[in-house]
Short mmCIF file of C-alpha atoms and ligand atoms in Angstrom, two decimals:
data_model
loop_
_atom_site.label_atom_id
_atom_site.label_comp_id
_atom_site.label_asym_id
_atom_site.label_seq_id
_atom_site.Cartn_x
_atom_site.Cartn_y
_atom_site.Cartn_z
CA MET E 1220 84.32 244.68 148.94
CA ALA E 1221 88.14 245.15 150.10
CA SER E 1222 90.35 246.33 147.67
CA HIS E 1223 93.72 245.73 149.37
CA PRO E 1224 95.27 242.43 149.73
CA SER E 1225 93.26 240.48 152.94
CA ALA E 1226 94.72 237.43 153.40
CA ARG E 1227 90.76 235.89 152.88
CA SER E 1228 90.05 232.86 154.61
CA HIS E 1229 89.19 229.50 152.64
CA GLN E 1230 88.72 227.37 155.50
CA ALA E 1231 85.16 226.06 154.60
CA ASP E 1232 86.50 225.48 150.72
CA ALA E 1233 89.39 223.11 152.22
CA SER E 1234 86.70 221.52 154.54
CA LEU E 1235 84.71 220.55 151.55
CA ARG E 1236 87.90 219.63 149.58
CA GLU E 1237 88.80 216.80 152.15
CA ARG E 1238 85.26 215.49 152.15
CA ALA E 1239 85.13 215.74 148.26
CA ARG E 1240 88.81 213.44 148.26
CA ALA E 1241 86.78 210.67 150.08
CA VAL E 1242 83.85 210.57 147.74
CA ILE E 1243 84.83 212.06 144.24
CA PRO E 1244 87.56 210.19 142.54
CA ASN E 1245 90.52 212.62 142.83
CA GLY E 1246 88.18 215.46 144.66
CA MET E 1247 86.77 216.95 141.38
CA TYR E 1248 87.12 216.41 137.64
CA GLY E 1249 87.32 218.35 134.16
CA HIS E 1250 88.64 221.72 134.38
CA GLN E 1251 86.77 223.14 136.93
CA ASN E 1252 89.12 221.20 139.45
CA ALA E 1253 91.00 224.04 141.04
CA VAL E 1254 93.83 222.13 142.24
CA ASN E 1255 95.59 223.20 138.87
CA LEU E 1256 94.89 227.10 139.87
CA PRO E 1257 96.58 229.56 142.27
CA ASP E 1258 96.36 228.46 145.81
CA ASN E 1259 93.90 231.36 146.84
CA PHE E 1260 91.26 230.16 144.28
CA PRO E 1261 88.60 228.56 145.62
CA GLN E 1262 86.82 225.03 144.38
CA PHE E 1263 83.39 225.57 145.77
CA PHE E 1264 81.11 228.44 145.28
CA ALA E 1265 77.74 229.52 147.48
CA ARG E 1266 76.18 231.92 145.06
CA GLY E 1267 76.35 234.41 141.92
CA GLU E 1268 74.21 237.18 141.66
CA GLY E 1269 74.78 239.55 138.68
CA SER E 1270 78.36 240.28 138.12
CA HIS E 1271 79.44 239.19 141.57
CA LEU E 1272 80.34 235.60 142.70
CA TRP E 1273 80.54 234.56 146.51
CA ASP E 1274 82.78 231.41 147.30
CA VAL E 1275 81.69 229.12 150.54
CA ASP E 1276 83.70 231.07 152.86
CA GLY E 1277 81.95 234.12 151.63
CA ASN E 1278 84.64 235.75 149.83
CA GLU E 1279 83.22 238.13 146.86
CA TYR E 1280 84.42 238.40 143.34
CA VAL E 1281 84.00 240.73 140.40
CA ASP E 1282 83.40 237.39 137.86
CA LEU E 1283 85.24 237.55 135.01
CA LEU E 1284 85.04 233.56 134.19
CA CYS E 1285 81.13 233.48 133.99
CA ALA E 1286 80.56 229.97 134.65
CA TYR E 1287 83.56 229.33 131.97
CA GLY E 1288 80.97 230.80 129.63
CA PRO E 1289 77.21 230.18 130.36
CA ILE E 1290 76.78 233.21 132.35
CA LEU E 1291 76.12 235.81 129.46
CA LEU E 1292 73.20 238.45 131.10
CA GLY E 1293 74.68 237.92 135.00
CA TYR E 1294 73.74 235.54 137.41
CA GLN E 1295 69.93 235.12 138.57
CA HIS E 1296 68.94 237.27 135.99
CA PRO E 1297 65.06 238.27 136.66
CA LYS E 1298 63.53 237.75 133.06
CA VAL E 1299 65.30 234.78 132.45
CA ASP E 1300 64.75 233.12 135.76
CA GLU E 1301 61.29 234.04 135.84
CA ALA E 1302 60.48 232.34 132.20
CA ALA E 1303 62.54 229.50 133.74
CA ALA E 1304 60.54 229.06 136.88
CA ALA E 1305 57.32 229.44 134.84
CA ALA E 1306 57.98 226.70 132.45
CA GLN E 1307 59.41 224.65 136.12
CA ASP E 1308 55.78 225.21 137.95
CA ALA E 1309 53.67 224.25 134.89
CA GLY E 1310 56.09 220.92 134.93
CA ASP E 1311 59.34 220.59 133.71
CA CYS E 1312 60.01 217.04 132.33
CA LEU E 1313 57.35 215.44 130.77
CA ASN E 1314 56.57 212.84 128.20
CA GLY E 1315 57.77 215.03 125.74
CA PRO E 1316 58.53 218.90 125.34
CA SER E 1317 56.09 221.79 126.03
CA ALA E 1318 55.15 224.43 123.32
CA LYS E 1319 58.71 226.03 124.42
CA MET E 1320 60.80 224.07 122.06
CA VAL E 1321 59.07 225.13 119.06
CA GLU E 1322 59.22 228.65 120.11
CA LEU E 1323 62.84 228.52 120.70
CA ALA E 1324 63.50 226.66 117.56
CA GLU E 1325 61.29 229.34 115.16
CA LEU E 1326 63.56 232.00 117.27
CA LEU E 1327 67.09 230.74 116.54
CA VAL E 1328 65.87 229.83 113.20
CA ASP E 1329 64.56 233.66 112.77
CA ILE E 1330 67.90 234.95 113.88
CA THR E 1331 70.23 232.69 111.83
CA PRO E 1332 69.80 233.76 108.43
CA TRP E 1333 71.74 230.87 106.92
CA ALA E 1334 69.69 228.41 109.23
CA ASP E 1335 66.32 226.15 108.73
CA TRP E 1336 66.29 224.15 111.41
CA ALA E 1337 67.59 223.71 115.41
CA TRP E 1338 67.91 220.60 117.11
CA LEU E 1339 68.23 220.90 120.98
CA ALA E 1340 70.29 219.07 123.18
CA LYS E 1341 72.08 219.74 126.80
CA ASN E 1342 75.87 220.01 126.09
CA GLY E 1343 78.37 221.61 123.98
CA THR E 1344 79.66 218.03 123.26
CA ASP E 1345 75.85 216.50 122.40
CA ALA E 1346 75.77 219.25 119.60
CA THR E 1347 79.28 218.82 118.04
CA VAL E 1348 79.32 214.96 117.98
CA PHE E 1349 75.56 214.65 116.66
CA ALA E 1350 76.98 216.92 113.91
CA THR E 1351 79.65 214.81 112.96
CA SER E 1352 76.90 212.10 112.92
CA VAL E 1353 75.12 214.14 110.84
CA ALA E 1354 77.88 214.68 108.22
CA ARG E 1355 78.70 211.08 108.44
CA THR E 1356 74.99 209.92 107.37
CA ALA E 1357 74.61 213.04 104.59
CA THR E 1358 77.68 212.16 103.05
CA GLY E 1359 78.35 208.30 103.51
CA ARG E 1360 82.11 209.40 104.64
CA ARG E 1361 84.14 208.80 107.75
CA GLU E 1362 86.53 211.14 108.14
CA ILE E 1363 86.47 214.63 110.43
CA LEU E 1364 89.09 217.29 109.88
CA ARG E 1365 89.49 219.60 112.88
CA ALA E 1366 92.18 222.22 113.48
CA ARG E 1367 95.37 220.77 115.71
CA SER E 1368 94.79 220.27 119.39
CA ALA E 1369 91.20 222.02 118.95
CA TYR E 1370 88.69 221.20 121.69
CA HIS E 1371 85.47 220.16 120.70
CA GLY E 1372 84.11 218.18 123.74
CA ALA E 1373 85.16 215.14 125.90
CA SER E 1374 84.11 212.47 124.14
CA PRO E 1375 85.74 209.69 122.29
CA ASN E 1376 84.42 211.00 119.08
CA TRP E 1377 86.86 213.70 119.69
CA ILE E 1378 89.97 212.52 122.00
CA GLY E 1379 92.15 209.65 121.71
CA ALA E 1380 94.68 207.76 124.11
CA ASP E 1381 95.16 211.40 125.60
CA MET E 1382 93.88 215.33 125.18
CA ALA E 1383 96.14 215.97 122.34
CA THR E 1384 95.63 212.82 120.17
CA PRO E 1385 92.72 212.70 117.72
CA ALA E 1386 90.30 210.01 118.09
CA ASP E 1387 90.12 207.62 115.01
CA GLY E 1388 88.53 208.90 112.16
CA VAL E 1389 89.50 212.55 113.08
CA SER E 1390 92.66 214.38 111.45
CA GLU E 1391 94.22 217.79 111.47
CA TYR E 1392 94.77 220.77 110.31
CA GLU E 1393 96.29 224.16 111.01
CA PHE E 1394 94.07 227.07 112.36
CA ASN E 1395 94.57 229.88 109.60
CA ASP E 1396 96.14 227.68 107.23
CA LEU E 1397 94.53 226.48 103.99
CA THR E 1398 97.37 224.79 102.64
CA SER E 1399 97.13 222.34 105.50
CA VAL E 1400 93.56 221.83 105.33
CA GLN E 1401 94.43 221.07 101.57
CA THR E 1402 96.91 218.45 102.43
CA ALA E 1403 94.87 216.87 104.79
CA LEU E 1404 92.21 216.68 102.21
CA ASP E 1405 94.90 214.76 99.94
CA GLN E 1406 95.83 212.11 102.49
CA ALA E 1407 92.12 211.53 103.63
CA SER E 1408 91.41 210.45 99.92
CA ASP E 1409 87.91 211.22 99.08
CA ASP E 1410 86.81 209.91 102.71
CA VAL E 1411 86.06 213.51 104.77
CA ALA E 1412 82.42 213.99 105.71
CA ALA E 1413 83.34 217.29 107.33
CA ILE E 1414 85.48 220.18 108.54
CA ILE E 1415 84.35 221.03 111.84
CA VAL E 1416 86.36 224.68 112.81
CA SER E 1417 86.08 226.81 116.15
CA ALA E 1418 84.78 230.39 115.71
CA PHE E 1419 88.37 231.45 116.69
CA LYS E 1420 91.36 229.50 118.13
CA HIS E 1421 91.45 229.31 121.58
CA ASP E 1422 93.60 226.42 123.08
CA VAL E 1423 94.28 226.84 126.48
CA GLY E 1424 97.06 229.20 127.86
CA ILE E 1425 98.14 230.19 124.62
CA ASP E 1426 97.35 233.25 122.46
CA GLN E 1427 93.83 233.18 120.74
CA GLU E 1428 93.54 233.79 116.93
CA LEU E 1429 90.94 235.32 114.84
CA PRO E 1430 90.19 233.84 111.70
CA THR E 1431 91.67 235.53 108.54
CA PRO E 1432 88.65 236.42 106.01
CA GLU E 1433 90.68 234.38 103.53
CA PHE E 1434 90.79 231.24 105.65
CA ALA E 1435 87.06 231.31 106.64
CA ARG E 1436 86.14 232.19 102.75
CA GLY E 1437 88.85 229.41 101.84
CA LEU E 1438 87.29 226.71 103.93
CA ARG E 1439 83.86 227.35 102.76
CA ASP E 1440 85.05 226.86 99.08
CA LEU E 1441 86.81 223.94 99.77
CA CYS E 1442 83.88 222.56 101.41
CA ASP E 1443 81.42 223.25 98.48
CA ALA E 1444 84.42 221.91 95.60
CA ASN E 1445 84.62 218.63 97.63
CA GLY E 1446 80.81 218.00 99.04
CA ILE E 1447 82.14 218.30 102.49
CA VAL E 1448 80.16 219.90 105.64
CA LEU E 1449 81.42 222.68 107.07
CA ILE E 1450 80.58 222.70 110.77
CA LEU E 1451 81.26 225.76 112.90
CA ASP E 1452 81.75 224.98 116.69
CA ASP E 1453 79.83 227.98 118.29
CA VAL E 1454 79.99 226.51 121.84
CA ARG E 1455 82.37 228.93 123.09
CA GLY E 1456 82.09 232.24 120.76
CA GLY E 1457 78.22 232.02 120.42
CA PHE E 1458 76.14 235.10 121.55
CA ARG E 1459 79.32 236.84 122.53
CA ILE E 1460 80.24 238.07 118.84
CA ASP E 1461 77.06 238.38 116.92
CA MET E 1462 73.87 237.15 117.63
CA ALA E 1463 73.51 235.73 113.97
CA GLY E 1464 76.55 233.64 114.72
CA SER E 1465 80.20 234.19 114.90
CA TRP E 1466 81.16 234.11 111.19
CA ALA E 1467 78.53 236.18 110.61
CA PRO E 1468 80.48 239.49 110.07
CA LEU E 1469 82.80 237.47 107.76
CA GLY E 1470 79.98 236.81 105.43
CA VAL E 1471 80.64 232.73 106.11
CA ASP E 1472 77.99 230.46 106.32
CA PRO E 1473 78.64 226.96 107.62
CA ASP E 1474 76.39 224.29 107.24
CA LEU E 1475 75.85 223.41 110.56
CA SER E 1476 76.61 225.47 113.59
CA ALA E 1477 76.85 224.01 117.08
CA TYR E 1478 76.21 226.31 120.07
CA CYS E 1479 75.78 225.78 123.72
CA LYS E 1480 77.71 227.68 126.99
CA ALA E 1481 75.79 231.32 126.50
CA ILE E 1482 72.63 230.36 124.96
CA GLY E 1483 70.74 229.72 128.17
CA ASN E 1484 72.29 231.99 130.76
CA GLY E 1485 73.48 229.34 133.09
CA HIS E 1486 70.35 227.07 131.98
CA PRO E 1487 71.05 223.88 130.97
CA ILE E 1488 70.83 223.47 126.92
CA SER E 1489 72.43 223.24 123.42
CA ALA E 1490 71.60 223.32 119.65
CA LEU E 1491 73.01 222.15 116.48
CA MET E 1492 71.65 224.57 113.61
CA GLY E 1493 71.79 223.78 110.03
CA ARG E 1494 70.45 223.71 106.87
CA GLU E 1495 67.44 222.33 104.91
CA SER E 1496 69.64 219.97 102.87
CA LEU E 1497 70.71 218.35 105.95
CA SER E 1498 67.40 217.81 107.63
CA ASP E 1499 67.08 214.18 105.95
CA ALA E 1500 70.04 213.04 107.47
CA VAL E 1501 69.44 214.48 111.01
CA ALA E 1502 66.01 212.87 110.86
CA LYS E 1503 67.88 209.38 110.05
CA THR E 1504 70.37 209.80 113.04
CA PHE E 1505 69.14 208.94 116.25
CA GLY E 1506 69.86 211.14 119.07
CA THR E 1507 68.13 211.60 122.12
CA GLY E 1508 68.80 212.12 126.11
CA SER E 1509 66.56 211.62 129.22
CA TYR E 1510 66.56 215.32 129.92
CA TRP E 1511 67.11 216.98 126.17
CA PHE E 1512 63.42 217.95 126.01
CA THR E 1513 62.72 219.69 129.57
CA SER E 1514 61.23 223.03 128.94
CA ALA E 1515 62.70 225.46 131.71
CA PRO E 1516 66.32 225.89 130.02
CA MET E 1517 64.41 226.29 126.65
CA ALA E 1518 62.22 229.02 128.33
CA ALA E 1519 65.75 230.60 129.87
CA ALA E 1520 66.92 230.44 126.15
CA GLN E 1521 64.40 232.27 124.54
CA ALA E 1522 64.15 234.76 127.34
CA THR E 1523 68.04 235.19 127.30
CA LEU E 1524 68.04 235.68 123.43
CA GLU E 1525 65.26 238.07 123.25
CA THR E 1526 66.77 240.00 126.34
CA MET E 1527 70.46 240.13 124.43
CA LEU E 1528 68.32 241.11 121.30
CA GLU E 1529 66.28 243.93 122.90
CA THR E 1530 68.86 245.39 125.11
CA ASP E 1531 72.02 245.19 122.28
CA GLY E 1532 73.79 243.19 124.71
CA ILE E 1533 76.59 242.57 122.19
CA ALA E 1534 77.39 246.16 122.10
CA HIS E 1535 77.42 246.44 125.98
CA LEU E 1536 79.59 243.33 126.07
CA GLU E 1537 81.71 244.93 123.79
CA GLN E 1538 82.15 248.15 125.26
CA ILE E 1539 83.19 246.63 128.60
CA GLY E 1540 85.66 244.30 126.79
CA SER E 1541 87.23 247.65 125.19
CA ALA E 1542 87.52 249.48 128.19
CA LEU E 1543 89.21 246.35 130.30
CA ARG E 1544 91.42 245.52 127.14
CA SER E 1545 92.85 249.13 127.37
CA GLY E 1546 92.87 249.72 130.67
CA TRP E 1547 95.19 246.48 131.38
CA GLN E 1548 97.01 247.22 128.26
CA GLN E 1549 97.96 250.65 129.77
CA ALA E 1550 98.45 249.08 133.34
CA ALA E 1551 100.95 247.10 132.38
CA ASP E 1552 102.75 249.38 130.50
CA ALA E 1553 102.87 251.74 133.52
CA HIS E 1554 104.90 249.04 135.18
CA GLY E 1555 107.03 247.62 132.31
CA VAL E 1556 104.88 244.09 132.45
CA GLY E 1557 104.74 242.77 129.04
CA ILE E 1558 101.58 241.44 128.17
CA ARG E 1559 99.59 240.47 124.98
CA GLN E 1560 95.78 240.83 124.65
CA THR E 1561 93.90 238.14 121.73
CA GLY E 1562 90.60 237.28 120.76
CA PRO E 1563 87.44 239.06 120.97
CA VAL E 1564 87.03 241.61 123.38
CA THR E 1565 84.03 239.96 125.11
CA ILE E 1566 85.91 236.70 125.21
CA PRO E 1567 89.21 238.25 127.21
CA LEU E 1568 92.54 236.21 127.20
CA MET E 1569 95.87 238.12 128.71
CA THR E 1570 99.28 236.12 128.29
CA PHE E 1571 102.07 237.46 129.78
CA ASP E 1572 105.64 238.00 127.59
CA GLY E 1573 108.37 235.23 129.63
CA ASP E 1574 105.60 232.86 129.96
CA ASP E 1575 105.23 229.52 128.36
CA PHE E 1576 102.17 227.57 128.94
CA THR E 1577 102.67 224.85 126.64
CA ALA E 1578 105.94 224.18 129.16
CA ARG E 1579 103.78 224.27 132.00
CA GLN E 1580 105.23 227.50 132.99
CA ALA E 1581 103.23 230.57 133.48
CA PRO E 1582 103.99 232.24 136.51
CA ARG E 1583 103.36 235.69 135.81
CA ALA E 1584 100.10 235.11 135.07
CA TYR E 1585 99.37 232.79 138.02
CA ARG E 1586 100.66 235.29 140.31
CA PHE E 1587 98.61 237.90 138.19
CA ALA E 1588 95.30 236.06 138.73
CA SER E 1589 96.16 235.09 142.56
CA GLU E 1590 96.72 238.91 143.57
CA LEU E 1591 93.42 239.96 141.65
CA ALA E 1592 91.72 236.79 143.48
CA GLU E 1593 93.32 238.20 146.81
CA ARG E 1594 91.58 241.61 145.91
CA GLY E 1595 87.91 240.16 144.66
CA VAL E 1596 88.24 240.07 141.13
CA TYR E 1597 88.08 236.29 139.50
CA LEU E 1598 90.51 235.81 136.38
CA HIS E 1599 91.68 232.56 135.59
CA PRO E 1600 95.16 232.64 135.05
CA VAL E 1601 95.53 230.54 131.67
CA HIS E 1602 91.85 229.86 130.04
CA ASN E 1603 90.07 232.69 128.37
CA GLY E 1604 87.74 234.89 130.47
CA PHE E 1605 84.03 235.63 129.45
CA LEU E 1606 82.33 239.01 130.15
CA SER E 1607 78.53 239.56 131.04
CA THR E 1608 76.55 242.19 129.99
CA ALA E 1609 76.15 242.50 134.14
CA ILE E 1610 79.44 243.88 134.28
CA SER E 1611 79.44 247.34 135.14
CA GLU E 1612 81.49 250.43 135.22
CA ALA E 1613 82.32 250.25 138.76
CA ASP E 1614 83.33 246.55 138.27
CA ILE E 1615 85.60 247.27 135.38
CA ALA E 1616 87.09 250.40 138.04
CA HIS E 1617 87.11 247.78 140.93
CA THR E 1618 88.75 245.47 138.64
CA LEU E 1619 91.70 247.70 137.02
CA GLU E 1620 92.59 249.24 140.13
CA ALA E 1621 93.18 245.92 141.37
CA SER E 1622 95.01 244.66 138.25
CA ASP E 1623 97.18 247.91 138.86
CA GLU E 1624 98.28 246.68 142.16
CA ALA E 1625 98.94 242.94 141.23
CA PHE E 1626 100.88 244.36 137.56
CA GLU E 1627 102.91 245.85 140.48
CA VAL E 1628 103.60 242.64 141.98
CA VAL E 1629 104.29 240.98 138.97
CA ALA E 1630 106.64 243.51 137.71
CA ALA E 1631 108.56 243.65 140.99
CA GLU E 1632 108.68 239.74 141.36
CA PHE E 1633 109.76 238.92 137.63
CA ASN E 1634 111.48 242.42 136.36
CA GLY E 1635 114.76 241.31 137.60
C1 PLP C 1447 84.96 225.42 121.35
C2 PLP C 1447 84.02 224.08 122.31
N1 PLP C 1447 83.21 223.32 121.72
C3 PLP C 1447 83.01 222.07 122.60
C4 PLP C 1447 82.48 222.16 123.85
C5 PLP C 1447 82.16 221.19 125.11
O1 PLP C 1447 81.07 221.92 125.60
P1 PLP C 1447 80.32 221.18 126.59
O2 PLP C 1447 81.37 221.37 127.66
O3 PLP C 1447 79.14 222.00 127.11
O4 PLP C 1447 80.09 219.39 126.17
C6 PLP C 1447 83.37 223.43 124.52
C7 PLP C 1447 83.37 223.32 126.04
O5 PLP C 1447 84.45 224.41 126.42
C8 PLP C 1447 83.81 224.26 123.83
O6 PLP C 1447 84.72 225.25 124.14
#
C-alpha cells in the first residue's frame, strides 16, 4: 500500500456514479451518499477482507468506518461466514425459522443478565419502532421522549417534517440533563409510554457525549416512579462497549434494548431484548417481515457473539482504540492542530478546533479525511468511526504515519 499521496484513480467510480444517476433517484440515498464526502472518497466498493477495503478502482484502505458499524470482527470473518454459509446451504428462507432462531435468542438472553427474551428482525429501525409499539401497548399511553435530535432510525415513527423535527407522538429532552427530562414529562401530562435513550450521544459532526452515571440512574428512577418503559437504543454502541449491553458498566438496566449493526458482523439482523413483564405486550403487538426469519444471519450473529466472547473482543477493540486516540493526540499536538476526541475509544470521533459542523463548516475535518484517504486510510470526516478486531498494530502504525502527514497539511493550510 502506498504511504505517500498518489492521486489515486477514481475512473470506475465516476462511471458508476454517472450510470447510477440515470436509474437511482439522486444517484444514491441515505448517509451512504458519497456526494457530501471529500472528492477523493469513492461511492462504490469492490471488496473487503479483514481490516481492509478496496474500492471499484482497486484503491486499498485500512477501514475505520466498518460499513458504518456492522463489521465488528473484520470483513469475511471465517467462523462467521462459514456458519452463515452452512445455514444458507441448508435453505436460508423457509416457511419459518430454523433452530438457529432459538439458539441465538438463548445466547442473547444468556449474555444479558436483565433480559428474559429476544425478538429478531433486520434493521435497527425495526427494533426501535417495535420497542415504541410494545411500550405503547404495555402502558396504554402514546408519547415517547427522546433526546434532542437523537437518531433512532429513518421512519415516520421518529422523523417529522425534516430530520430535526420529531414525529407526532415524540417529544424531546436534553441528553445528560435530568431537569429537561422532568420538564418534558410534566408537559406530556401522564401520557408518556417510554423514554428512549442512546447508549451515548452521537449526533453527526459534533462531539460525542458519554452518559453520566447520575443521568443514567436518574432516567431509571423517573421511569420506575412513573410507570414508563426505559428503552436503550444500543444500535450504534452494542457489542463495542460491553457484551452485556452498553449501560452494563453503569449498573443501569433498561426495560427494552435495541441492537443491530455489529450483531451479525455484516449479515442483516437486529434484535430487541426485554423483560418478562413486557412479553405479554410483545405477544399483542404484531410484527413481521418477509426476511426476518432467515437463518443465515442468525447463524452469523451466533458465531459473531461467540467469537467476541471467546476472544475478549472488547478488550482488543479498547486496546486499538486507545493506541489510535493517543497517537492522534500526539501527532496533532506536534503539529499545533487543536482537536477533540470524544465518546468511547472503540467508536472514535475526532473534531477540530475552528470547525463548526452545525454551521456546515468543517473544512479541517474534511481536509484531514481527504489526506488520509489519499494515503489509504478510510476515516469519515464527520461521522463517528467504528473499529473492528481485525485492525492490527501494522494498520494502526500505517494510520498514524498517514495521520502525521495529514495533520501537517491541516496545520499548513489553517494555522495562518
Ligand atoms: C442509534 C441508532 N438507532 C437506530 C438506527 C437505525 O438503524 P438502521 O439503519 O439499521 O435501521 C441507527 C443507525 O445508524 C442508530 O445509530
